[in-house]
Amino acid sequence: MSSDIDVPSGEATQNGAAGTPARTSDRGAATRGALLAAARDVFCESGFAQAAVTDIVAKAGASVGSLYHHFNGKADLYLTLFEEFQGRQQERTRKAISAVRDAGETDPMRQFIAGAGAYLDGCLEERDVSRLFISGDGPPGFDRAMRQRLGKWARRNAALFHTADGGVDDALVMVLTGAMAGAVSDISLMEDEDAARRLAAEIMGIVGTIRNPRTAPPV
């Protein structure tokens, strides 16, 4: 989501120099991967604000020039890591929902719980980067990128919940999305992994009891 943060025109981007095609050599791909891995380690250890480009390139065994060939700088590295993490999270969610659907589950709430549970599992499996993005120590404009990502997630959730007239149950989507956003934040910031996993399970159990009074069957 690099486009969510303003960068000077004419500078090199992760696709190479402005106006030129990306280099796709194995060596270039390896360098780019090493820079991202190094940036992940340095950001998670020092935070975005305190991380230095020189530390990243030294850890990657690369040069400052190679970094600016593949990326726009620190912010671009951070945003690329964020997008790649969100891509993995989206794939976890997709697989979980597909699995319960293939097993015959048609209840939108149960499908949502499967996907949301997979998302929380991803936060626990990658607690270092999940905590990094939740910590508030990001480049200028990152809060906008986070809001846009949450909006996209809400719209995907909306596809599961429809009203009787074929519309979208916006209120229910907002409640569920807000609950999960809070859960992601708290779980990612917890130091005790076992406690975080217990909390995640408890949260999903509570979320599973939510029903929309306008559409829920009478008791």
Coordinates of C-alpha atoms in Angstrom, one line a residue:
M1 CA 0.0 0.0 0.0
S2 CA 2.9 2.3 -0.7
S3 CA 0.6 4.7 -2.6
D4 CA -1.1 5.5 0.7
I5 CA 1.9 7.5 1.8
D6 CA 3.2 10.3 -0.3
V7 CA 6.7 9.9 -1.7
P8 CA 8.7 12.3 -3.8
S9 CA 8.2 11.9 -7.5
G10 CA 11.1 10.7 -9.6
E11 CA 12.7 8.6 -6.9
A12 CA 13.4 4.9 -7.2
T13 CA 10.6 2.6 -6.1
Q14 CA 10.3 -1.1 -5.4
N15 CA 9.7 -1.6 -9.1
G16 CA 12.9 0.1 -10.1
A17 CA 13.6 3.6 -11.2
A18 CA 10.6 5.8 -12.1
G19 CA 9.3 5.0 -15.5
T20 CA 11.4 1.8 -15.9
P21 CA 10.3 -1.9 -15.6
A22 CA 11.2 -3.9 -12.5
R23 CA 14.3 -6.0 -12.5
T24 CA 13.3 -9.6 -12.2
S25 CA 16.7 -11.3 -11.9
D26 CA 17.2 -13.9 -9.3
R27 CA 19.9 -11.8 -7.8
G28 CA 17.6 -8.8 -7.6
A29 CA 14.8 -10.8 -6.0
A30 CA 17.3 -12.2 -3.5
T31 CA 18.5 -8.8 -2.5
R32 CA 15.0 -7.5 -2.2
G33 CA 14.0 -10.4 0.0
A34 CA 17.1 -9.9 2.2
L35 CA 16.3 -6.2 2.6
L36 CA 12.8 -7.0 3.7
A37 CA 13.9 -9.7 6.1
A38 CA 16.5 -7.3 7.6
A39 CA 14.0 -4.5 7.8
R40 CA 11.5 -6.7 9.7
D41 CA 14.2 -7.6 12.2
V42 CA 15.4 -4.0 12.7
F43 CA 11.9 -2.6 12.9
C44 CA 10.7 -5.2 15.4
E45 CA 13.8 -4.6 17.5
S46 CA 14.1 -0.8 17.3
G47 CA 10.8 0.4 16.1
F48 CA 10.2 2.4 12.9
A49 CA 11.3 5.8 14.2
Q50 CA 14.6 4.6 15.6
A51 CA 15.5 2.2 12.8
A52 CA 18.3 3.4 10.6
V53 CA 18.7 2.6 6.9
T54 CA 22.4 1.8 7.5
D55 CA 21.4 -0.8 10.1
I56 CA 19.0 -2.4 7.6
V57 CA 21.5 -2.6 4.7
A58 CA 24.3 -3.9 7.0
K59 CA 22.1 -6.7 8.3
A60 CA 21.0 -7.5 4.8
G61 CA 24.6 -7.5 3.5
A62 CA 23.5 -5.0 0.8
S63 CA 24.3 -1.4 0.0
V64 CA 22.3 1.8 0.5
G65 CA 22.1 2.1 -3.3
S66 CA 20.5 -1.3 -3.7
L67 CA 17.9 -0.4 -1.0
Y68 CA 16.9 2.7 -3.0
H69 CA 16.8 0.6 -6.2
H70 CA 14.1 -1.6 -4.7
F71 CA 12.4 0.7 -2.3
N72 CA 11.7 4.3 -1.6
G73 CA 13.3 4.2 1.8
K74 CA 12.3 3.2 5.3
A75 CA 8.6 4.0 4.8
D76 CA 8.4 1.9 1.7
L77 CA 10.0 -1.0 3.4
Y78 CA 7.6 -0.7 6.3
L79 CA 4.5 -0.6 4.1
T80 CA 5.7 -3.5 2.0
L81 CA 6.1 -5.6 5.1
F82 CA 2.6 -4.5 6.2
E83 CA 1.1 -5.4 2.8
E84 CA 2.8 -8.8 2.7
F85 CA 1.6 -9.6 6.3
Q86 CA -2.0 -8.5 5.4
G87 CA -1.7 -10.7 2.2
R88 CA -0.8 -13.7 4.4
Q89 CA -3.7 -12.8 6.8
Q90 CA -6.1 -12.6 3.9
E91 CA -5.1 -16.0 2.6
R92 CA -5.4 -17.5 6.1
T93 CA -8.9 -16.1 6.4
R94 CA -9.9 -17.3 2.9
K95 CA -8.7 -20.8 3.5
A96 CA -10.6 -21.0 6.9
I97 CA -13.9 -19.8 5.4
S98 CA -13.5 -22.0 2.4
A99 CA -12.9 -25.0 4.6
V100 CA -16.1 -24.5 6.7
R101 CA -18.1 -23.9 3.5
D102 CA -16.8 -27.0 1.9
A103 CA -17.8 -28.9 5.1
G104 CA -21.4 -27.6 4.6
E105 CA -21.5 -24.6 6.9
T106 CA -24.0 -22.0 5.6
D107 CA -24.4 -19.8 8.7
P108 CA -22.7 -16.5 8.0
M109 CA -21.8 -16.0 11.6
R110 CA -20.0 -19.4 11.8
Q111 CA -18.2 -18.5 8.6
F112 CA -17.2 -15.2 10.0
I113 CA -15.9 -16.8 13.2
A114 CA -13.8 -19.3 11.2
G115 CA -12.2 -16.4 9.2
A116 CA -11.8 -14.1 12.2
G117 CA -10.3 -16.9 14.2
A118 CA -7.8 -17.6 11.5
Y119 CA -6.9 -13.9 11.4
L120 CA -6.2 -13.9 15.2
D121 CA -4.1 -17.1 14.8
G122 CA -2.0 -15.3 12.3
C123 CA -1.5 -12.4 14.7
L124 CA -0.3 -15.0 17.3
E125 CA 1.9 -16.8 14.8
E126 CA 3.6 -13.6 13.7
R127 CA 3.4 -11.7 16.9
D128 CA 6.5 -9.6 16.1
V129 CA 5.2 -8.0 13.0
S130 CA 1.6 -7.8 14.2
R131 CA 2.8 -5.9 17.3
L132 CA 4.9 -3.7 15.1
F133 CA 2.0 -2.5 13.1
I134 CA -0.3 -2.1 16.1
S135 CA 2.3 -0.2 18.2
G136 CA 1.6 3.2 16.6
D137 CA 5.3 3.6 15.7
G138 CA 4.9 3.8 11.9
P139 CA 5.7 6.3 9.1
P140 CA 3.6 9.4 8.6
G141 CA 0.3 8.5 7.0
F142 CA 0.3 4.9 8.2
D143 CA -2.8 5.4 10.3
R144 CA -4.6 6.2 7.0
A145 CA -3.4 2.9 5.5
M146 CA -4.6 1.0 8.6
R147 CA -8.1 2.6 8.3
Q148 CA -8.3 1.8 4.6
R149 CA -7.3 -1.8 5.3
L150 CA -9.9 -2.1 8.1
G151 CA -12.5 -0.7 5.7
K152 CA -11.6 -3.4 3.1
W153 CA -11.9 -6.0 5.8
A154 CA -15.3 -4.7 6.8
R155 CA -16.5 -4.8 3.2
R156 CA -15.4 -8.4 2.9
N157 CA -17.3 -9.2 6.1
A158 CA -20.4 -7.5 4.6
A159 CA -20.5 -10.1 1.9
L160 CA -21.3 -12.7 4.5
F161 CA -24.2 -10.8 6.2
H162 CA -27.2 -9.8 4.2
T163 CA -30.6 -8.5 5.3
A164 CA -33.9 -10.0 4.2
D165 CA -34.2 -7.5 1.3
G166 CA -30.8 -8.4 -0.1
G167 CA -29.0 -5.4 1.4
V168 CA -26.0 -5.4 3.8
D169 CA -26.4 -5.5 7.6
D170 CA -24.2 -2.5 8.2
A171 CA -24.8 -2.3 11.9
L172 CA -23.8 -5.9 12.5
V173 CA -20.7 -5.6 10.3
M174 CA -19.6 -2.5 12.3
V175 CA -20.1 -4.3 15.6
L176 CA -18.1 -7.3 14.5
T177 CA -15.4 -5.4 12.8
G178 CA -14.9 -3.1 15.8
A179 CA -14.8 -6.1 18.2
M180 CA -12.2 -7.8 16.1
A181 CA -10.1 -4.7 15.7
G182 CA -9.9 -4.4 19.5
A183 CA -9.1 -8.1 19.8
V184 CA -6.3 -7.9 17.3
S185 CA -4.8 -4.9 19.1
D186 CA -4.9 -6.4 22.6
I187 CA -3.7 -9.8 21.5
S188 CA -0.8 -8.5 19.5
L189 CA 0.4 -6.4 22.4
M190 CA 0.3 -9.1 25.1
E191 CA 3.6 -10.4 26.2
D192 CA 2.4 -13.8 27.4
E193 CA 1.6 -15.9 24.3
D194 CA -0.3 -18.5 26.2
A195 CA -2.5 -15.8 27.8
A196 CA -3.0 -14.2 24.4
R197 CA -4.2 -17.5 23.0
R198 CA -6.6 -18.0 25.8
L199 CA -7.9 -14.5 25.4
A200 CA -8.3 -15.1 21.6
A201 CA -10.4 -18.2 22.3
E202 CA -12.5 -16.5 24.8
I203 CA -13.1 -13.5 22.5
M204 CA -14.2 -15.8 19.6
G205 CA -16.5 -17.6 22.0
I206 CA -18.2 -14.4 22.9
V207 CA -18.4 -13.1 19.4
G208 CA -20.0 -16.4 18.4
T209 CA -23.0 -15.5 20.7
I210 CA -23.8 -12.3 18.9
R211 CA -27.0 -12.3 16.9
N212 CA -28.8 -9.6 15.1
P213 CA -32.2 -9.1 16.8
R214 CA -33.7 -8.1 13.5
T215 CA -32.9 -11.3 11.8
A216 CA -32.3 -13.9 14.6
P217 CA -35.1 -16.5 14.9
P218 CA -37.3 -16.1 18.0
V219 CA -36.2 -18.1 21.1

